[in-house]
Tab-separated table of C-alpha atoms in Angstrom:
chain	number	residue	atom	x	y	z
A	8	MET	CA	-70.260	-70.500	42.977
A	9	LEU	CA	-69.186	-68.937	40.259
A	10	THR	CA	-70.269	-70.666	37.363
A	11	VAL	CA	-69.728	-70.362	33.683
A	12	GLU	CA	-71.491	-71.047	30.126
A	13	ASN	CA	-70.215	-71.179	27.305
A	14	LEU	CA	-68.010	-68.194	27.493
A	15	LYS	CA	-67.039	-66.804	23.643
A	16	ARG	CA	-64.681	-63.846	22.419
A	17	LEU	CA	-62.523	-63.319	19.998
A	18	GLY	CA	-59.188	-65.370	20.779
A	19	MET	CA	-60.358	-67.697	22.885
A	20	PRO	CA	-62.108	-71.511	22.943
A	21	ALA	CA	-65.710	-71.509	23.908
A	22	ILE	CA	-65.527	-72.257	28.233
A	23	THR	CA	-68.037	-73.302	30.386
A	24	LEU	CA	-66.730	-73.816	33.655
A	25	SER	CA	-67.542	-74.312	37.390
A	26	LEU	CA	-65.385	-73.148	40.849
A	27	ASP	CA	-66.862	-74.063	44.059
A	28	ALA	CA	-65.623	-72.098	46.935
A	29	GLY	CA	-62.706	-72.726	49.054
A	30	ALA	CA	-62.224	-74.440	44.899
A	31	CYS	CA	-59.196	-73.877	42.749
A	32	LEU	CA	-59.085	-74.122	39.399
A	33	ALA	CA	-55.444	-73.613	37.197
A	34	VAL	CA	-55.477	-72.359	33.655
A	35	MET	CA	-52.854	-73.329	31.713
A	36	GLY	CA	-51.342	-73.373	28.227
A	37	PRO	CA	-49.534	-72.167	25.634
A	38	SER	CA	-49.066	-68.250	25.069
A	39	GLY	CA	-51.783	-66.025	23.287
A	40	SER	CA	-54.091	-69.321	24.218
A	41	GLY	CA	-56.201	-67.291	25.525
A	42	LYS	CA	-55.829	-67.874	29.259
A	43	THR	CA	-55.505	-62.791	30.077
A	44	LEU	CA	-58.802	-63.467	28.131
A	45	LEU	CA	-60.562	-65.557	29.886
A	46	LEU	CA	-60.071	-63.982	33.098
A	47	ARG	CA	-61.070	-60.198	32.014
A	48	ALA	CA	-63.960	-61.512	30.029
A	49	ILE	CA	-64.865	-63.510	33.483
A	50	ALA	CA	-64.688	-59.493	35.492
A	51	ASP	CA	-65.960	-58.486	32.659
A	52	LEU	CA	-62.740	-55.968	31.350
A	53	ASP	CA	-64.071	-56.621	27.974
A	54	PRO	CA	-66.940	-57.409	25.863
A	55	SER	CA	-68.095	-60.971	25.193
A	56	GLU	CA	-70.550	-63.949	25.247
A	57	GLY	CA	-72.121	-66.159	27.329
A	58	VAL	CA	-73.700	-66.556	30.875
A	59	VAL	CA	-70.787	-66.331	33.833
A	60	ALA	CA	-72.829	-65.889	36.987
A	61	PHE	CA	-72.408	-66.036	40.600
A	62	ASN	CA	-74.338	-67.734	43.301
A	63	GLY	CA	-76.956	-67.909	39.862
A	64	GLN	CA	-77.184	-64.139	39.759
A	65	ASN	CA	-75.693	-64.009	36.010
A	66	LYS	CA	-73.053	-60.506	36.022
A	67	ALA	CA	-75.642	-59.217	33.555
A	68	GLU	CA	-78.327	-58.172	35.616
A	69	VAL	CA	-75.271	-57.562	38.517
A	70	PRO	CA	-73.767	-53.024	38.117
A	71	ALA	CA	-69.971	-54.116	36.576
A	72	PRO	CA	-68.220	-52.386	39.923
A	73	GLU	CA	-70.510	-54.550	42.013
A	74	TRP	CA	-69.211	-57.733	40.299
A	75	ARG	CA	-65.735	-56.412	40.182
A	76	ARG	CA	-65.959	-55.951	43.622
A	77	LYS	CA	-66.961	-59.988	44.002
A	78	ILE	CA	-64.642	-61.204	41.589
A	79	ALA	CA	-61.068	-59.607	41.380
A	80	TYR	CA	-59.033	-60.008	38.651
A	81	ILE	CA	-55.494	-59.288	39.213
A	82	ALA	CA	-53.134	-58.275	35.706
A	83	ALA	CA	-50.468	-60.019	35.341
A	84	GLU	CA	-48.524	-56.483	34.757
A	85	PRO	CA	-50.986	-54.002	37.804
A	86	GLY	CA	-51.485	-50.885	36.978
A	87	TRP	CA	-51.217	-47.840	38.753
A	88	TRP	CA	-52.136	-44.238	39.104
A	89	ALA	CA	-50.603	-42.626	41.776
A	90	ASP	CA	-47.501	-42.140	43.589
A	91	THR	CA	-46.884	-43.985	46.251
A	92	PRO	CA	-48.450	-47.607	47.132
A	93	SER	CA	-50.504	-45.999	50.233
A	94	GLU	CA	-51.914	-44.137	47.966
A	95	HIS	CA	-53.540	-47.020	45.769
A	96	PHE	CA	-55.500	-48.724	49.259
A	97	ARG	CA	-59.108	-46.731	51.014
A	98	ASP	CA	-56.788	-47.387	54.115
A	99	TRP	CA	-53.182	-48.425	54.353
A	100	SER	CA	-53.480	-49.445	57.917
A	101	THR	CA	-54.920	-53.087	56.878
A	102	ALA	CA	-52.582	-53.099	54.384
A	103	GLN	CA	-50.103	-54.678	56.766
A	104	PRO	CA	-50.542	-57.346	58.522
A	105	LEU	CA	-50.293	-58.773	54.336
A	106	LEU	CA	-47.016	-57.209	53.882
A	107	GLU	CA	-45.226	-59.017	56.313
A	108	ALA	CA	-47.287	-62.410	55.201
A	109	LEU	CA	-45.981	-61.986	51.379
A	110	LEU	CA	-42.534	-60.685	52.751
A	111	LEU	CA	-41.961	-56.531	50.611
A	112	PRO	CA	-41.409	-54.190	53.439
A	113	ALA	CA	-43.758	-52.719	56.634
A	114	ASP	CA	-42.275	-48.818	55.042
A	115	ILE	CA	-42.630	-49.277	50.962
A	116	GLY	CA	-46.308	-47.865	51.763
A	117	ASN	CA	-44.833	-44.422	50.788
A	118	ALA	CA	-42.045	-44.865	48.371
A	119	PRO	CA	-42.325	-44.622	45.072
A	120	ILE	CA	-43.590	-46.734	42.276
A	121	THR	CA	-41.867	-46.193	39.686
A	122	ARG	CA	-38.173	-47.472	42.197
A	123	LEU	CA	-40.450	-50.773	43.335
A	124	SER	CA	-39.138	-54.088	40.745
A	125	THR	CA	-41.827	-56.628	39.779
A	126	GLY	CA	-41.621	-59.376	42.313
A	127	GLU	CA	-42.889	-56.392	44.574
A	128	ARG	CA	-45.341	-54.460	42.536
A	129	GLN	CA	-46.715	-58.232	42.251
A	130	ARG	CA	-47.626	-58.969	45.609
A	131	LEU	CA	-48.409	-55.115	46.219
A	132	ALA	CA	-51.359	-55.870	43.705
A	133	LEU	CA	-52.487	-58.492	44.999
A	134	ILE	CA	-53.125	-57.212	48.444
A	135	ARG	CA	-54.511	-54.096	46.892
A	136	SER	CA	-57.149	-56.425	45.791
A	137	LEU	CA	-57.512	-58.680	48.269
A	138	ALA	CA	-58.490	-55.612	50.880
A	139	GLY	CA	-61.880	-55.178	48.728
A	140	ASN	CA	-62.589	-58.595	50.440
A	141	PRO	CA	-63.581	-60.349	47.040
A	142	LYS	CA	-65.382	-63.187	46.783
A	143	VAL	CA	-63.556	-65.263	44.232
A	144	LEU	CA	-60.119	-64.652	42.634
A	145	LEU	CA	-58.516	-63.863	39.645
A	146	LEU	CA	-55.146	-64.477	39.513
A	147	ASP	CA	-52.847	-63.604	36.060
A	148	GLU	CA	-50.065	-65.863	36.337
A	149	PRO	CA	-49.396	-63.671	40.225
A	150	THR	CA	-45.635	-65.689	41.092
A	151	GLY	CA	-44.269	-65.140	37.593
A	152	PRO	CA	-42.358	-62.465	39.042
A	153	LEU	CA	-41.342	-63.433	41.670
A	154	ASP	CA	-38.607	-65.610	43.259
A	155	ALA	CA	-39.068	-68.865	45.071
A	156	ALA	CA	-39.482	-67.522	49.053
A	157	SER	CA	-41.727	-64.938	48.181
A	158	THR	CA	-43.625	-67.578	45.266
A	159	GLN	CA	-44.159	-69.020	49.146
A	160	ALA	CA	-45.613	-66.543	50.888
A	161	VAL	CA	-48.020	-65.735	47.707
A	162	GLU	CA	-49.287	-69.574	47.575
A	163	THR	CA	-49.596	-69.988	51.861
A	164	LEU	CA	-51.025	-66.271	52.096
A	165	LEU	CA	-54.017	-68.309	48.610
A	166	ASN	CA	-54.220	-71.186	50.496
A	167	GLN	CA	-55.150	-69.559	53.370
A	168	ARG	CA	-57.779	-67.472	51.473
A	169	MET	CA	-59.304	-70.857	50.533
A	170	LYS	CA	-59.745	-72.268	53.391
A	171	GLU	CA	-61.533	-69.243	54.339
A	172	GLY	CA	-63.979	-69.831	51.471
A	173	THR	CA	-61.741	-67.466	48.835
A	174	ALA	CA	-62.245	-69.229	44.922
A	175	VAL	CA	-59.227	-69.066	42.809
A	176	LEU	CA	-59.290	-68.869	39.143
A	177	LEU	CA	-55.588	-69.023	38.841
A	178	SER	CA	-53.380	-68.530	35.408
A	179	THR	CA	-49.996	-70.039	35.483
A	180	HIS	CA	-47.205	-71.796	32.560
A	181	ASP	CA	-45.904	-74.032	36.054
A	182	ALA	CA	-47.410	-77.235	35.774
A	183	ALA	CA	-45.456	-78.197	39.991
A	184	GLN	CA	-48.041	-74.860	40.758
A	185	ALA	CA	-50.964	-75.776	39.804
A	186	SER	CA	-50.925	-78.799	41.010
A	187	ARG	CA	-49.744	-77.702	44.476
A	188	LEU	CA	-52.971	-75.263	44.666
A	189	ALA	CA	-55.832	-76.163	42.632
A	190	ASP	CA	-57.872	-78.642	42.350
A	191	ASN	CA	-58.225	-78.651	38.447
A	192	THR	CA	-56.228	-77.762	35.395
A	193	LEU	CA	-58.143	-75.774	32.523
A	194	LYS	CA	-56.609	-77.121	29.357
A	195	LEU	CA	-56.452	-74.293	27.007
A	196	ALA	CA	-54.654	-75.737	23.128
A	197	ASN	CA	-55.341	-75.078	19.716
A	198	GLY	CA	-58.681	-73.011	19.667
A	199	ALA	CA	-59.888	-76.097	22.654
A	200	ALA	CA	-60.830	-76.416	26.476
A	201	GLU	CA	-61.012	-78.830	28.630
A	202	VAL	CA	-60.533	-79.074	32.663
A	203	VAL	CA	-58.487	-82.583	33.878
A	204	ALA	CA	-57.550	-83.554	37.327
A	205	ALA	CA	-54.261	-81.839	38.564
B	29	MET	CA	-64.273	7.204	11.045
B	30	SER	CA	-61.631	8.054	9.261
B	31	PHE	CA	-58.826	5.324	7.941
B	32	ILE	CA	-56.599	4.857	5.649
B	33	THR	CA	-58.044	3.445	2.607
B	34	LEU	CA	-55.431	0.525	0.818
B	35	ASP	CA	-54.332	0.802	-3.085
B	36	TYR	CA	-53.764	-2.510	-4.804
B	37	PHE	CA	-49.976	-0.762	-5.754
B	38	ASP	CA	-49.345	-0.817	-1.548
B	39	LEU	CA	-50.136	-4.887	-0.738
B	40	ALA	CA	-47.711	-5.305	-4.239
B	41	MET	CA	-45.154	-2.963	-2.203
B	42	ALA	CA	-45.844	-5.536	1.088
B	43	ALA	CA	-45.517	-8.562	-0.734
B	44	THR	CA	-41.855	-7.667	-2.407
B	45	LEU	CA	-40.371	-8.853	1.497
B	46	VAL	CA	-42.157	-12.028	0.924
B	47	LEU	CA	-40.408	-11.828	-2.732
B	48	VAL	CA	-37.464	-11.376	-0.350
B	49	ASN	CA	-38.291	-14.688	2.098
B	50	ALA	CA	-37.719	-16.492	-1.003
B	51	GLY	CA	-34.984	-14.772	-2.231
B	52	LEU	CA	-33.476	-15.547	1.326
B	53	SER	CA	-34.227	-19.382	0.980
B	54	LEU	CA	-33.345	-19.982	-2.863
B	55	TYR	CA	-30.421	-18.638	-1.187
B	56	LEU	CA	-28.545	-20.552	1.778
B	57	SER	CA	-30.606	-23.336	-0.063
B	58	LEU	CA	-33.826	-23.770	2.532
B	59	GLY	CA	-35.737	-25.136	0.713
B	60	LEU	CA	-39.070	-22.963	1.543
B	61	GLU	CA	-38.786	-20.517	-1.593
B	62	ARG	CA	-41.926	-22.967	-3.669
B	63	ARG	CA	-43.594	-23.429	0.226
B	64	PHE	CA	-42.803	-19.311	0.914
B	65	LEU	CA	-45.195	-19.063	-3.193
B	66	ILE	CA	-47.282	-20.750	-2.848
B	67	ALA	CA	-48.630	-19.835	1.595
B	68	ALA	CA	-48.233	-16.926	0.752
B	69	VAL	CA	-50.574	-17.215	-3.350
B	70	ARG	CA	-53.352	-18.884	-0.865
B	71	MET	CA	-53.674	-16.601	1.448
B	72	ALA	CA	-54.365	-13.690	-0.996
B	73	VAL	CA	-57.410	-16.218	-2.738
B	74	GLN	CA	-58.620	-17.237	0.491
B	75	LEU	CA	-58.963	-14.361	1.708
B	76	THR	CA	-60.076	-12.174	-1.626
B	77	LEU	CA	-62.987	-14.586	-1.428
B	78	VAL	CA	-63.561	-14.775	2.420
B	79	GLY	CA	-63.612	-10.887	1.536
B	80	LEU	CA	-66.432	-10.930	-1.713
B	81	VAL	CA	-67.804	-13.496	0.784
B	82	LEU	CA	-68.274	-11.333	3.775
B	83	LYS	CA	-69.685	-8.173	0.990
B	84	ALA	CA	-71.737	-10.277	-0.433
B	85	LEU	CA	-73.419	-11.420	3.291
B	86	PHE	CA	-73.724	-8.232	4.005
B	87	ALA	CA	-74.683	-6.539	1.251
B	88	VAL	CA	-78.320	-9.693	2.212
B	89	SER	CA	-77.716	-9.238	5.565
B	90	SER	CA	-80.119	-13.181	5.226
B	91	PRO	CA	-80.978	-14.972	8.382
B	92	LEU	CA	-80.363	-18.118	6.022
B	93	TRP	CA	-77.361	-17.354	5.099
B	94	THR	CA	-76.193	-15.729	7.858
B	95	ALA	CA	-76.923	-19.251	8.963
B	96	LEU	CA	-75.060	-21.295	6.462
B	97	ALA	CA	-71.797	-19.171	6.391
B	98	ALA	CA	-71.727	-20.195	10.068
B	99	LEU	CA	-73.339	-24.057	9.572
B	100	PHE	CA	-70.297	-23.773	7.033
B	101	MET	CA	-67.945	-22.513	9.477
B	102	ILE	CA	-68.548	-25.052	12.068
B	103	LEU	CA	-67.731	-27.863	9.711
B	104	PHE	CA	-64.448	-26.577	8.549
B	105	ALA	CA	-62.803	-26.264	12.132
B	106	GLY	CA	-65.173	-29.094	13.023
B	107	ARG	CA	-63.140	-30.977	10.167
B	108	GLU	CA	-59.981	-29.347	11.746
B	109	VAL	CA	-60.232	-30.358	15.746
B	110	MET	CA	-60.442	-34.587	12.912
B	111	ALA	CA	-57.439	-33.568	11.893
B	112	ARG	CA	-54.965	-32.691	14.741
B	113	GLN	CA	-56.371	-35.964	16.859
B	114	GLU	CA	-53.869	-38.880	17.202
B	115	ARG	CA	-56.589	-40.462	17.918
B	116	ARG	CA	-59.631	-40.069	16.639
B	117	PHE	CA	-62.785	-42.357	17.388
B	118	VAL	CA	-63.644	-44.762	15.345
B	119	GLY	CA	-67.072	-44.117	12.643
B	120	TRP	CA	-69.271	-41.071	12.369
B	121	TRP	CA	-68.526	-39.538	17.026
B	122	GLY	CA	-64.829	-38.855	14.881
B	123	TYR	CA	-66.334	-36.031	13.476
B	124	GLY	CA	-69.099	-35.834	14.852
B	125	LEU	CA	-68.294	-35.902	18.543
B	126	GLY	CA	-65.925	-32.622	18.624
B	127	THR	CA	-68.716	-30.537	15.751
B	128	SER	CA	-71.504	-31.169	17.792
B	129	VAL	CA	-69.609	-29.509	20.884
B	130	MET	CA	-68.999	-27.130	18.772
B	131	LEU	CA	-71.852	-25.825	17.499
B	132	THR	CA	-73.352	-25.947	20.538
B	133	ALA	CA	-71.132	-24.141	22.697
B	134	ALA	CA	-69.443	-21.601	20.315
B	135	LEU	CA	-74.181	-20.940	19.576
B	136	LEU	CA	-74.732	-20.852	22.448
B	137	VAL	CA	-71.544	-18.221	23.532
B	138	THR	CA	-72.066	-15.841	19.895
B	139	VAL	CA	-76.209	-16.001	20.227
B	140	PHE	CA	-75.438	-14.981	24.479
B	141	GLY	CA	-73.162	-11.959	23.126
B	142	LEU	CA	-75.173	-10.775	20.452
B	143	SER	CA	-78.398	-11.213	22.808
B	144	THR	CA	-77.578	-9.101	25.662
B	145	GLN	CA	-74.322	-7.157	25.087
B	146	VAL	CA	-74.074	-6.171	22.018
B	147	ARG	CA	-78.039	-6.199	20.083
B	148	PRO	CA	-76.576	-5.379	16.759
B	149	ASP	CA	-80.472	-5.084	15.416
B	150	PRO	CA	-81.507	-7.171	13.037
B	151	TRP	CA	-79.490	-9.295	15.632
B	152	TYR	CA	-77.956	-11.615	13.652
B	153	ASP	CA	-76.644	-8.594	11.703
B	154	PRO	CA	-73.762	-10.763	9.579
B	155	ARG	CA	-70.868	-7.982	10.201
B	156	TYR	CA	-71.451	-8.328	13.827
B	157	ALA	CA	-72.481	-12.474	13.325
B	158	ILE	CA	-69.559	-13.667	11.856
B	159	PRO	CA	-66.538	-11.756	12.917
B	160	ILE	CA	-67.735	-13.026	16.519
B	161	LEU	CA	-68.614	-16.341	16.013
B	162	GLY	CA	-65.478	-17.400	14.017
B	163	MET	CA	-63.091	-15.572	17.347
B	164	ILE	CA	-65.031	-17.376	19.374
B	165	LEU	CA	-65.042	-20.119	17.402
B	166	GLY	CA	-61.042	-20.495	16.419
B	167	ASN	CA	-60.328	-20.655	20.098
B	168	THR	CA	-63.142	-23.374	21.575
B	169	MET	CA	-61.920	-25.414	18.370
B	170	THR	CA	-58.484	-25.524	20.032
B	171	GLY	CA	-59.502	-25.831	22.874
B	172	VAL	CA	-61.840	-28.965	21.609
B	173	ALA	CA	-58.896	-30.081	19.884
B	174	LEU	CA	-56.512	-30.230	22.344
B	175	GLY	CA	-58.619	-31.808	25.237
B	176	LEU	CA	-59.579	-34.285	23.079
B	177	HIS	CA	-55.897	-35.412	22.084
B	178	THR	CA	-54.789	-35.130	25.615
B	179	LEU	CA	-57.829	-38.052	26.452
B	180	THR	CA	-56.596	-39.868	24.274
B	181	ASN	CA	-54.043	-40.269	24.203
B	182	ASP	CA	-54.136	-40.211	28.540
B	183	ALA	CA	-56.785	-42.825	28.293
B	184	ALA	CA	-54.271	-45.478	25.177
B	185	ARG	CA	-51.083	-44.853	27.928
B	186	ASN	CA	-52.359	-44.996	31.500
B	187	ARG	CA	-54.046	-48.237	30.707
B	188	PRO	CA	-53.250	-50.301	32.995
B	189	GLY	CA	-54.088	-47.781	35.401
B	190	ILE	CA	-57.287	-47.020	34.289
B	191	GLU	CA	-57.906	-50.820	33.922
B	192	ALA	CA	-56.890	-51.651	38.021
B	193	GLN	CA	-58.840	-48.757	39.152
B	194	LEU	CA	-62.072	-51.158	37.088
B	195	ALA	CA	-60.852	-54.173	38.491
B	196	LEU	CA	-61.194	-52.733	41.981
B	197	GLY	CA	-64.810	-52.620	41.707
B	198	MET	CA	-64.644	-48.709	41.139
B	199	THR	CA	-66.431	-46.858	38.654
B	200	ARG	CA	-65.839	-45.666	35.149
B	201	THR	CA	-65.912	-42.203	36.270
B	202	GLU	CA	-63.600	-42.536	39.766
B	203	ALA	CA	-61.229	-44.471	36.800
B	204	MET	CA	-61.038	-41.698	34.091
B	205	ARG	CA	-60.987	-39.381	36.069
B	206	ASN	CA	-56.841	-38.566	36.352
B	207	THR	CA	-57.637	-38.920	32.951
B	208	THR	CA	-60.235	-36.406	32.440
B	209	ARG	CA	-58.549	-33.676	35.161
B	210	GLY	CA	-55.787	-33.481	32.726
B	211	ALA	CA	-57.518	-33.477	29.307
B	212	LEU	CA	-59.883	-30.430	30.583
B	213	ARG	CA	-55.857	-28.815	32.340
B	214	THR	CA	-54.572	-29.600	29.239
B	215	ALA	CA	-57.854	-27.665	26.842
B	216	LEU	CA	-57.817	-24.496	28.946
B	217	ILE	CA	-53.913	-23.443	30.182
B	218	PRO	CA	-53.941	-21.953	26.670
B	219	ILE	CA	-56.838	-19.487	27.125
B	220	ILE	CA	-55.999	-18.512	31.000
B	221	ASN	CA	-52.188	-18.223	28.566
B	222	SER	CA	-53.287	-15.992	26.353
B	223	MET	CA	-55.458	-13.775	28.191
B	224	SER	CA	-52.723	-12.793	31.624
B	225	ALA	CA	-50.384	-12.028	28.122
B	226	THR	CA	-52.699	-9.393	26.752
B	227	GLY	CA	-51.434	-5.669	26.048
B	228	LEU	CA	-47.805	-6.783	27.530
B	229	VAL	CA	-46.550	-8.685	24.701
B	230	ALA	CA	-49.067	-8.718	21.822
B	231	LEU	CA	-52.434	-5.884	21.074
B	232	PRO	CA	-55.135	-8.761	19.816
B	233	GLY	CA	-55.013	-8.181	16.385
B	234	MET	CA	-58.888	-6.814	16.801
B	235	MET	CA	-58.622	-4.353	18.995
B	236	THR	CA	-55.481	-3.375	16.670
B	237	GLY	CA	-57.461	-3.087	13.674
B	238	GLN	CA	-60.762	-1.236	15.589
B	239	ILE	CA	-57.614	1.809	15.965
B	240	LEU	CA	-56.861	1.471	12.625
B	241	SER	CA	-59.769	2.056	11.541
B	242	GLY	CA	-60.281	5.394	14.395
B	243	VAL	CA	-61.541	3.892	16.425
B	244	ASP	CA	-61.000	5.091	20.324
B	245	PRO	CA	-58.183	2.603	21.691
B	246	ILE	CA	-60.651	3.159	25.122
B	247	GLU	CA	-64.041	1.837	22.742
B	248	ALA	CA	-61.125	-0.386	21.075
B	249	VAL	CA	-60.680	-2.436	24.677
B	250	LYS	CA	-64.086	-2.820	26.326
B	251	TYR	CA	-64.561	-4.645	23.188
B	252	GLN	CA	-61.611	-6.243	23.218
B	253	LEU	CA	-62.823	-7.205	26.311
B	254	LEU	CA	-66.104	-8.235	25.761
B	255	ILE	CA	-64.415	-11.348	22.873
B	256	SER	CA	-61.844	-12.491	25.167
B	257	PHE	CA	-64.150	-13.364	27.835
B	258	LEU	CA	-67.183	-14.756	25.702
B	259	ILE	CA	-63.599	-16.666	23.870
B	260	ALA	CA	-62.727	-17.527	27.521
B	261	GLY	CA	-66.652	-19.339	28.246
B	262	GLY	CA	-67.124	-21.229	24.404
B	263	THR	CA	-63.506	-22.643	25.103
B	264	GLY	CA	-64.628	-24.137	28.299
B	265	LEU	CA	-67.286	-24.301	27.166
B	266	GLY	CA	-65.894	-27.209	24.050
B	267	ALA	CA	-63.502	-28.497	26.131
B	268	LEU	CA	-65.421	-29.822	29.007
B	269	ALA	CA	-68.460	-30.458	26.712
B	270	ALA	CA	-65.520	-32.633	24.237
B	271	VAL	CA	-63.870	-33.971	27.657
B	272	GLN	CA	-66.968	-35.288	29.357
B	273	ALA	CA	-68.286	-36.892	26.516
B	274	GLY	CA	-65.686	-38.148	25.067
B	275	ALA	CA	-64.563	-39.826	28.016
B	276	TRP	CA	-68.207	-40.831	27.711
B	277	ARG	CA	-67.715	-43.153	24.729
B	278	LEU	CA	-64.235	-44.277	25.988
B	279	CYS	CA	-65.999	-46.326	28.423
B	280	ASP	CA	-69.253	-48.375	28.484
B	281	SER	CA	-72.267	-49.164	30.141
B	282	ARG	CA	-69.992	-52.444	32.299
B	283	HIS	CA	-67.679	-49.557	33.339
B	284	ARG	CA	-65.381	-51.102	30.336
B	285	LEU	CA	-62.352	-48.933	28.844
B	286	ARG	CA	-63.334	-48.843	25.073
B	287	LEU	CA	-59.909	-48.113	23.990
B	288	ASP	CA	-61.745	-50.585	20.355
B	289	ARG	CA	-63.917	-47.294	20.035
B	290	LEU	CA	-59.857	-45.233	18.686
B	291	ALA	CA	-58.072	-45.942	15.402
B	292	ASP	CA	-54.950	-47.364	15.296
B	293	PRO	CA	-52.427	-43.681	16.166
B	294	ALA	CA	-52.693	-41.479	12.775
B	295	PRO	CA	-49.041	-42.213	11.422
């Protein structure tokens, strides 16, 4: 479904990979090895060389906003541009069922963003992206700031989406999480990249 | 027209006040006396030179020399706009963006004012063109500099929020909307404030000058109103063009935020 051929940019080894519908590939490697750069390049948030295609269609042929609605990048520290969570959604009611699934309080919609914890913001950002029903999720450390219970809730939700056909590319420091969620692991280290079975 | 001409003795008497300030600085050890004197001398030299240049310009009243003087003023204003930026665009954009929007805005408004309202004969008569361009340019410069400064700083500071919107599939126009709006507001507030305070707090310099040179106050007020409207127009036009062009340059055709097109903040 998603194919990456010889994707190159400064600070990251050349990367070739492919991801089927419903599959999950974990990206692992030390800080600075290029995990975030890879995810951002696939989302076309930074210039890069090489070919990235979704269902055979090169990203260069698709308008960038349309590309990113299908292939959603969620940053390790997601950004916000309004005062409350609900203002970041086209229709806040679509978020309601997911709030419960991710152990967030139902009345969080009108809380000031600045008063939420890092973990709450992280989960809200995931819900915000899922609201657009993307086909591929590019997750940068999605459970980094989360406790065990919330981490499990996020993984359950991701597994459910994968069963429905969403592909996931997941950057993580947690090898156990990689083996729980991913079929394969892409290891980035010392300027080289290799895919190994989880 | 009747006005009292000043001789050099009058100026020397007034200049003693600068010496008083310098003495005060020495007495209170503020360390400002040198800068006081240098600034006063600079002002005297600069203004005298400008006076001579204007006198020569008015004497020849040639469209070519008037255009050259106008171009020189605009290029200098462009340098000033660039100097006021904390994060400049790299390459020619750093100087070219501010300069070209000011060239367009100030020139458009000046020509509009000269050709349809003031109507000197010939329309480029430097006695009207140069001072009017100067007043419009001075204010447009402030608007353009403020707008660009706010735009680039805000984009750099709110990068996560802008990129989050891009990542959600919004266009660059949508993602930059808060930033461009804020920059335009900041650029336009000073001109609104100055219009509302004019006459109550301060008498505008041009109007005061006309009154001192014997013009009827009502006529001077009419001139001042005209100039203020032209200034508001120039500032609005210049700030709008600068912020739009800046926002355009901050993103690329793939709807990415390109902060790499800004130089690191000046120390």
